[in-house]
CSV table of N, CA and C in Angstrom, one decimal:
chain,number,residue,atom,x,y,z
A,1,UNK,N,0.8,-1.2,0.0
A,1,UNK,CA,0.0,0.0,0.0
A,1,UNK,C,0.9,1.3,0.0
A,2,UNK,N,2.0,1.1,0.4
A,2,UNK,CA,2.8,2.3,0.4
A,2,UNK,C,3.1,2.6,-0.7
A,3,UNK,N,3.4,1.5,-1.3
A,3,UNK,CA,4.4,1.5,-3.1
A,3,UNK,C,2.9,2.5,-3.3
A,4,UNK,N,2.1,2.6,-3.4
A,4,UNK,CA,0.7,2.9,-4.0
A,4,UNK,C,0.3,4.3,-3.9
A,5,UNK,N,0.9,4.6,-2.5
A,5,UNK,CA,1.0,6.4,-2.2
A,5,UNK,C,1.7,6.9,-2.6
A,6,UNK,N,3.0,6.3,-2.9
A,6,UNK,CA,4.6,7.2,-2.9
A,6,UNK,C,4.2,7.0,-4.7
A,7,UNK,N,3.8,6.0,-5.2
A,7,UNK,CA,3.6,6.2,-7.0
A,7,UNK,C,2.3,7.1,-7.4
A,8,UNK,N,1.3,7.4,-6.3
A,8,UNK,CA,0.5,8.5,-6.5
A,8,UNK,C,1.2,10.1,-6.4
A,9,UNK,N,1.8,10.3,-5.4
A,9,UNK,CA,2.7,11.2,-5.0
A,9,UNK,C,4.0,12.0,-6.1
A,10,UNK,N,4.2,10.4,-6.6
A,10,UNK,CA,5.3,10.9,-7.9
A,10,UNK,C,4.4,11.4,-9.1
A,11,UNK,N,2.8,10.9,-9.3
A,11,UNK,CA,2.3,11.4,-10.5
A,11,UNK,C,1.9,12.7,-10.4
A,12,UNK,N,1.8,13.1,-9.0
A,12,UNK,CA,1.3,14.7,-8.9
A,12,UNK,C,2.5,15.4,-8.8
A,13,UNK,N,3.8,15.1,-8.8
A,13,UNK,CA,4.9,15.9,-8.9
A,13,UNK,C,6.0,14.8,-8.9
A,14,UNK,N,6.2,14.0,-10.0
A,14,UNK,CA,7.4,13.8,-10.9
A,14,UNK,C,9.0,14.2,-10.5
A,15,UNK,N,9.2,15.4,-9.8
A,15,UNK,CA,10.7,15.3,-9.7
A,15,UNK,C,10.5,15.5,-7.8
A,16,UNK,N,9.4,14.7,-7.3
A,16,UNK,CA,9.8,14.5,-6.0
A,16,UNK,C,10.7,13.7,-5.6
A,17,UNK,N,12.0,13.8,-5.2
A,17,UNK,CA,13.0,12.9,-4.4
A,17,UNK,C,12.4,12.4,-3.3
A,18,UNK,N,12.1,12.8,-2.6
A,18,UNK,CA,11.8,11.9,-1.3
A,18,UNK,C,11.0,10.8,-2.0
A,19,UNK,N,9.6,11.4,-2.2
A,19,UNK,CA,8.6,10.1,-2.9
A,19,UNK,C,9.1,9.0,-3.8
A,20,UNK,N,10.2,9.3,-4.7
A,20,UNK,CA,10.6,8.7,-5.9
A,20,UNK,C,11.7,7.5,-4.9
A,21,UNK,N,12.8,8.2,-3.6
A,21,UNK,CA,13.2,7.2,-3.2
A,21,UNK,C,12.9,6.5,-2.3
A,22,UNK,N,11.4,7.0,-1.7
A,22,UNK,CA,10.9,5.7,-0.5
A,22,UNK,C,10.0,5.1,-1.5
A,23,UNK,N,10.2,5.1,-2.8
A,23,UNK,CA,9.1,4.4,-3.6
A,23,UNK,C,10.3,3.1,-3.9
A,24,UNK,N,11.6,3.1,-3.7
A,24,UNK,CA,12.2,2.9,-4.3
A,24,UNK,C,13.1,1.6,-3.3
A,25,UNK,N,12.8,2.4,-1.6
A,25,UNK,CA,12.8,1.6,-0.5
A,25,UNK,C,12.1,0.6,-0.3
A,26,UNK,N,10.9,0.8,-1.1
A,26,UNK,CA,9.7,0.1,-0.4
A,26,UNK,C,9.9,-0.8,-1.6
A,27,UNK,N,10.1,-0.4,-2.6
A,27,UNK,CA,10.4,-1.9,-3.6
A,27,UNK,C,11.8,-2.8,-3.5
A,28,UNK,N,12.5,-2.2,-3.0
A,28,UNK,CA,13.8,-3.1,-2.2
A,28,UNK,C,13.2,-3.7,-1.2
A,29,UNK,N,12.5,-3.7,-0.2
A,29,UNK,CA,12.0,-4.5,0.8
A,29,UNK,C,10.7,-5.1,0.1
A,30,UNK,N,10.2,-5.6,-0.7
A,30,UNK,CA,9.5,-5.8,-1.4
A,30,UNK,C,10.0,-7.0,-2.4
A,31,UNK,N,11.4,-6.9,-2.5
A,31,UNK,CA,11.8,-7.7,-3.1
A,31,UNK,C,11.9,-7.3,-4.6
A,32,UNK,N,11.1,-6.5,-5.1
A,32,UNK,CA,11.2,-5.9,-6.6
A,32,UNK,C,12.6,-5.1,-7.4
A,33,UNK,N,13.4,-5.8,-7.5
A,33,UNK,CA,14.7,-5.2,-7.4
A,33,UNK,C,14.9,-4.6,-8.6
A,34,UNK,N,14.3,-4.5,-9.9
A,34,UNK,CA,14.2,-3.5,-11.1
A,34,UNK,C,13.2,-2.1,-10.5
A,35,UNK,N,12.3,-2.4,-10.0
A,35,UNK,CA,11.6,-1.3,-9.6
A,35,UNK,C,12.7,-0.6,-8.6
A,36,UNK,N,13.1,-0.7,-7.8
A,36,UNK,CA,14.2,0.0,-7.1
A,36,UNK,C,15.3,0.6,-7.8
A,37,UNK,N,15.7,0.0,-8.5
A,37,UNK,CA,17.0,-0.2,-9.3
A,37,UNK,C,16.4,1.3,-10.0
A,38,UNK,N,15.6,1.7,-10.6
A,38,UNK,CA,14.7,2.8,-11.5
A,38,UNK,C,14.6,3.9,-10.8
A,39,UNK,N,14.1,3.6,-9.9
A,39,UNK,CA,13.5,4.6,-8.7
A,39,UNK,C,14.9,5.3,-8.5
A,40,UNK,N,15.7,4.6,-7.7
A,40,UNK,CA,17.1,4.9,-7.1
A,40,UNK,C,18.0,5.6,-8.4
A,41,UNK,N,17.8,5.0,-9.6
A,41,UNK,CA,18.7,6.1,-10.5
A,41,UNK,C,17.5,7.2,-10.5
A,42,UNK,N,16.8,7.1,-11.0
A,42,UNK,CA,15.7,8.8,-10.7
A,42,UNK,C,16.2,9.6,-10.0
A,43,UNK,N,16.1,9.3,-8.5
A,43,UNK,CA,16.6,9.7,-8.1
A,43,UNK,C,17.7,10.6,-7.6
A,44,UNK,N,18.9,9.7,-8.1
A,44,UNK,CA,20.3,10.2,-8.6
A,44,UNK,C,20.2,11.4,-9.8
A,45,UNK,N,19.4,10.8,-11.0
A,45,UNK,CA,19.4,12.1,-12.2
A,45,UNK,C,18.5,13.0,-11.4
A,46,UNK,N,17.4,13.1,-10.5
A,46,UNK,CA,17.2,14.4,-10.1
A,46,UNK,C,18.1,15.3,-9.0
A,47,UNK,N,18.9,14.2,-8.8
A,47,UNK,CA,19.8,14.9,-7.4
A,47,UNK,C,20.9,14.0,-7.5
A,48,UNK,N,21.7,14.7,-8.1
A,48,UNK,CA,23.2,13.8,-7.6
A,48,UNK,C,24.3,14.0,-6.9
A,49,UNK,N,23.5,14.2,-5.6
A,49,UNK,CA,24.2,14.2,-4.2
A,49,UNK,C,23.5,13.9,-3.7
A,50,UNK,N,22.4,13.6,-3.8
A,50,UNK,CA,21.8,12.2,-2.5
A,50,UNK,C,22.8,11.0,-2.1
A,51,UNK,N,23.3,11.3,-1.3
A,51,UNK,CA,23.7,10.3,-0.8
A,51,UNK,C,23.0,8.7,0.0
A,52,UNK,N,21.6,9.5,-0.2
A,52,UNK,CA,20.7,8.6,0.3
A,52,UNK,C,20.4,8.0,-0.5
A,53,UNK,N,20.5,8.1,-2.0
A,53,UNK,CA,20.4,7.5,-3.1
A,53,UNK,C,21.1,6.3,-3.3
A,54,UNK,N,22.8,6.9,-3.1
A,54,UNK,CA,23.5,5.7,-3.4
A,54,UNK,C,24.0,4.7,-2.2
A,55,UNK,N,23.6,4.9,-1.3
A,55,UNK,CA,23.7,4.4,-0.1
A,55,UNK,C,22.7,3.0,-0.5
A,56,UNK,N,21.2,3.2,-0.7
A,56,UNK,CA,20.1,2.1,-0.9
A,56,UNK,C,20.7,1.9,-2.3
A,57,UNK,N,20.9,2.0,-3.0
A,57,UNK,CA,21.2,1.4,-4.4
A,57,UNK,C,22.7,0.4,-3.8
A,58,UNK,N,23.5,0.8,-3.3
A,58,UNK,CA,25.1,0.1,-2.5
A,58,UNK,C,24.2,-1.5,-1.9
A,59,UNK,N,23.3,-0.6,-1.1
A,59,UNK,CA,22.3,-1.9,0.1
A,59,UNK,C,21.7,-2.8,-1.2
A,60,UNK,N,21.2,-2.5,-2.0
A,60,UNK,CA,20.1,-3.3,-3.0
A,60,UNK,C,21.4,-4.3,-3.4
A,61,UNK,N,22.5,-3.1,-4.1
A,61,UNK,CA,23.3,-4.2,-4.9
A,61,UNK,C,24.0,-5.6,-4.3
A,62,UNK,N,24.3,-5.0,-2.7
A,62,UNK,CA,24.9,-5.9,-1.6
A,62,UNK,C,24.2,-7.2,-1.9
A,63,UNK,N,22.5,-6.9,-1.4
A,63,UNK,CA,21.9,-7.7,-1.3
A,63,UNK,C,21.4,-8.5,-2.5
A,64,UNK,N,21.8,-8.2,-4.0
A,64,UNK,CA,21.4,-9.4,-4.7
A,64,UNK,C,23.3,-9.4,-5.3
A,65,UNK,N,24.2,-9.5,-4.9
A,65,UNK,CA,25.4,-9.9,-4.6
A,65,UNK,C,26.1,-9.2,-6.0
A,66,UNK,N,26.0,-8.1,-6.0
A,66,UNK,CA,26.5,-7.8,-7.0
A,66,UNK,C,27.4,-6.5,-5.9
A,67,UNK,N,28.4,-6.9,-6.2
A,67,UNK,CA,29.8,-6.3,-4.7
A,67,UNK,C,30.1,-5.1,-5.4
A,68,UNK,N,30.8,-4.9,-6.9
A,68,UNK,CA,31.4,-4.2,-7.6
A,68,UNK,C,30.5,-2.9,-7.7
A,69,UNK,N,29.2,-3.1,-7.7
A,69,UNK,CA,28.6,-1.9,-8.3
A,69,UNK,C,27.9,-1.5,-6.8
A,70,UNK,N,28.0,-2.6,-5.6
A,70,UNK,CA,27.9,-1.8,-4.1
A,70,UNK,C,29.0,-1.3,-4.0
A,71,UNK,N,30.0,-1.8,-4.2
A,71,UNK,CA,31.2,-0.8,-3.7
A,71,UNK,C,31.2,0.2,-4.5
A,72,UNK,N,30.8,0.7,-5.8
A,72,UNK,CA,31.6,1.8,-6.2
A,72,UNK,C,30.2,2.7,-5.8
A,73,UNK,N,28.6,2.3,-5.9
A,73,UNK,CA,27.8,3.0,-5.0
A,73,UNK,C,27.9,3.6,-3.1
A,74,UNK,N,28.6,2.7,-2.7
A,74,UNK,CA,28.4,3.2,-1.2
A,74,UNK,C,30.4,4.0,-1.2
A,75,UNK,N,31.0,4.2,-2.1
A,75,UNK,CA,31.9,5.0,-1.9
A,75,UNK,C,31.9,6.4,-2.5
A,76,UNK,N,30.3,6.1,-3.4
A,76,UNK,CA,30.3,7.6,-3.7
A,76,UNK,C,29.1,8.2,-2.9
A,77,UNK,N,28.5,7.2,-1.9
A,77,UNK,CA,27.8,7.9,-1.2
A,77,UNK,C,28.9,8.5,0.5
A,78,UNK,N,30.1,8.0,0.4
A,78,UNK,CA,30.9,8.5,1.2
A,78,UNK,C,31.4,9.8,0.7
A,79,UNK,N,31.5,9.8,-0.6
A,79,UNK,CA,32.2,11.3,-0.7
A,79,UNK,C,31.1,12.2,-0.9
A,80,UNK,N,29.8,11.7,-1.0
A,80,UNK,CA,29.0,12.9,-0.7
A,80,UNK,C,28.6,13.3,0.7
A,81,UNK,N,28.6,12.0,1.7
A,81,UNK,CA,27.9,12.2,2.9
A,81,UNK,C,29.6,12.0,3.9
A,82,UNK,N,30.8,12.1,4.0
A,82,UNK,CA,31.7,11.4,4.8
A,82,UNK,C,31.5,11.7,6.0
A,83,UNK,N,32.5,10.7,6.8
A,83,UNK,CA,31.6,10.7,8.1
A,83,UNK,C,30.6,9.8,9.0
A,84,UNK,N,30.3,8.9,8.1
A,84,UNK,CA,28.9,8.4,8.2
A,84,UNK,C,30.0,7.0,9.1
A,85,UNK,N,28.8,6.8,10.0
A,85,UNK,CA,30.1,5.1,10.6
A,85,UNK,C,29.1,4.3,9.8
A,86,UNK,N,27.6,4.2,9.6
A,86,UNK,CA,27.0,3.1,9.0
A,86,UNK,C,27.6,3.0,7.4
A,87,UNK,N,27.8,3.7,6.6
A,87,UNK,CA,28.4,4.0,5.3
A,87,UNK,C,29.3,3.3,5.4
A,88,UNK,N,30.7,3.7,6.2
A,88,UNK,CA,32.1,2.5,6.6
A,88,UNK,C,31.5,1.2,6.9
A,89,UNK,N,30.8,0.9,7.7
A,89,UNK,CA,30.3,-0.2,7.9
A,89,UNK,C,29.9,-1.4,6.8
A,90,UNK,N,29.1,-0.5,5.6
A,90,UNK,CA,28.6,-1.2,4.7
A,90,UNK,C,29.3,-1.7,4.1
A,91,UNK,N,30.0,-0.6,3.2
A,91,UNK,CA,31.1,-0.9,2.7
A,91,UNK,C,32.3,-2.5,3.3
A,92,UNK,N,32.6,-1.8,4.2
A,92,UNK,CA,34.0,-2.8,5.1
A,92,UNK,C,33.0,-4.3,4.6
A,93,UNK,N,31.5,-4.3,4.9
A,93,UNK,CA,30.9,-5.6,4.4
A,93,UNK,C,31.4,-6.0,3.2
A,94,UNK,N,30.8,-5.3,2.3
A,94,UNK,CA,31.1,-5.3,0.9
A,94,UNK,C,32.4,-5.6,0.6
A,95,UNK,N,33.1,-5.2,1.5
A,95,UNK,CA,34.6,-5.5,0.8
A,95,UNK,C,35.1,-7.0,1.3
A,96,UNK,N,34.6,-6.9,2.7
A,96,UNK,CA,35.0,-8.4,2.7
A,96,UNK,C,34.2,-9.7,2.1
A,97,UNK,N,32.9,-9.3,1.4
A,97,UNK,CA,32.7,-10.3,0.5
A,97,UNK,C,33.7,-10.1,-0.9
A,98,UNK,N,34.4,-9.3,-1.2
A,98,UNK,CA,34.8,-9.0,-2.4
A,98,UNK,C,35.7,-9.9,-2.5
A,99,UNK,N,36.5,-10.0,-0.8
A,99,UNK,CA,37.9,-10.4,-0.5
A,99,UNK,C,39.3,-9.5,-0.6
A,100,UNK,N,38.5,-8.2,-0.2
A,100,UNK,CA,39.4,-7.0,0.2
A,100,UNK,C,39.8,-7.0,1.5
A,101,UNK,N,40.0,-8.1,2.2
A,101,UNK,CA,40.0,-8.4,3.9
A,101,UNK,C,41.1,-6.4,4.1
A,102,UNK,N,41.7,-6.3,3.5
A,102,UNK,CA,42.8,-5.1,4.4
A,102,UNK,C,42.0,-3.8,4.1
A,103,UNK,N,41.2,-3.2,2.8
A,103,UNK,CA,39.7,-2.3,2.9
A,103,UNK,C,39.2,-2.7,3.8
A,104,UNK,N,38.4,-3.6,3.9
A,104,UNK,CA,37.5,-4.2,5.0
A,104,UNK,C,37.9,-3.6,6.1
A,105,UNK,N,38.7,-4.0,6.8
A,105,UNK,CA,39.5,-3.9,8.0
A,105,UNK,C,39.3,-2.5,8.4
A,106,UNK,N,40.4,-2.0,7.1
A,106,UNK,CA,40.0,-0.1,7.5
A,106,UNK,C,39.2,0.2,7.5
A,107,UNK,N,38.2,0.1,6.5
A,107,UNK,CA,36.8,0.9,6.9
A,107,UNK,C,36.1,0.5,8.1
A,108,UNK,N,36.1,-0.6,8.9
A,108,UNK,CA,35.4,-1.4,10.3
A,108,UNK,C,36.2,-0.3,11.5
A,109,UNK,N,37.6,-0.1,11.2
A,109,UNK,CA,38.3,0.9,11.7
A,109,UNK,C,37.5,2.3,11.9
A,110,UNK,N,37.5,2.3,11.0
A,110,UNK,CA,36.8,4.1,10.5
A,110,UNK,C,35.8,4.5,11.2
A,111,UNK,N,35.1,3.2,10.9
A,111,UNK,CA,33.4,3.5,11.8
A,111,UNK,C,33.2,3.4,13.0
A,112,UNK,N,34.4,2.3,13.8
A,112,UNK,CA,34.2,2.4,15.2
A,112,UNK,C,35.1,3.9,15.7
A,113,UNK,N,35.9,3.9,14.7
A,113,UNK,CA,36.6,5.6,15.5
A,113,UNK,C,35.9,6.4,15.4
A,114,UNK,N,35.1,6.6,14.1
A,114,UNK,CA,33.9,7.9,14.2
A,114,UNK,C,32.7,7.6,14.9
A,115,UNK,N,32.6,6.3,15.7
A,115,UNK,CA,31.6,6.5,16.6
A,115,UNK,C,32.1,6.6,18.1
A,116,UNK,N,33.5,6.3,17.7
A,116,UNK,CA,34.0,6.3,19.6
A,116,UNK,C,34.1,8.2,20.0
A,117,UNK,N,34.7,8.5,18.5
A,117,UNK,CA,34.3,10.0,18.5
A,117,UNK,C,32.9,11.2,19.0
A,118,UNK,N,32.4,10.6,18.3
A,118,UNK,CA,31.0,11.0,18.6
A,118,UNK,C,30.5,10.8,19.6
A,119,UNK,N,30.7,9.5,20.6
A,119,UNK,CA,30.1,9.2,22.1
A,119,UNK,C,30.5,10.3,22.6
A,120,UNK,N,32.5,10.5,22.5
A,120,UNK,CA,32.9,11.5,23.5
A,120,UNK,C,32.3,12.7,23.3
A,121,UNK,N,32.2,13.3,22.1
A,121,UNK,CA,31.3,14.6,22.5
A,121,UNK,C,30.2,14.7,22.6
A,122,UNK,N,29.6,13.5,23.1
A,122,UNK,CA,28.4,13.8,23.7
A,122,UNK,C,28.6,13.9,25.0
């Protein structure tokens, strides 16, 4: 029922980002992995610095095992969003299915330092 609002929402305005990429979430959890795959570039040609974009396009690819095109997705969603420990996280995944164990490693690094960071200044 969601897919159903967020595709109503894109016909009354077409260059909605939000709508176009929770249309685009909800078909990745849905299982519909061309419908996402669509949504998530849309998204990118209307805004290419969403990093929210390539982040769920990185997650989609993870998950139907295509590593090459999550990694080069969730590293461009690092250079738009850096900083992120979940982003390092994904990635370091991604890399260690690739069999980048020493990427891996660093990035798992990265994310626990920017979050040991962030506890302290809280």
């Amino acid at each position: 029922q969601a897919k159903h609002y967020y595709s109503q929402a894109i016909e009354l305005d077409p260059e909605n980002e939000s709508a176009v990429l929770n249309r685009g979430i909800t078909n990745m959890l849905l299982k519909h992995v061309q419908g996402a795959l669509e949504d998530f570039q849309k998204v990118i040609d209307l805004c290419p610095v969403s990093s929210a974009a390539y982040f769920n396009r990185a997650t989609l690819h993870n998950t139907v095992c295509e590593y090459q095109q999550a990694e080069s997705d969730i590293s461009q969603a690092l250079i738009l969003q850096p900083g992120d420990p979940l982003m390092y996280k994904l990635r370091a995944d991604i890399r260690g299915k690739m069999g980048l164990a020493k990427e891996a490693i660093e990035d798992y690094e990265l994310a626990i330092a920017i979050l040991q960071q962030s506890s302290q200044i809280q």
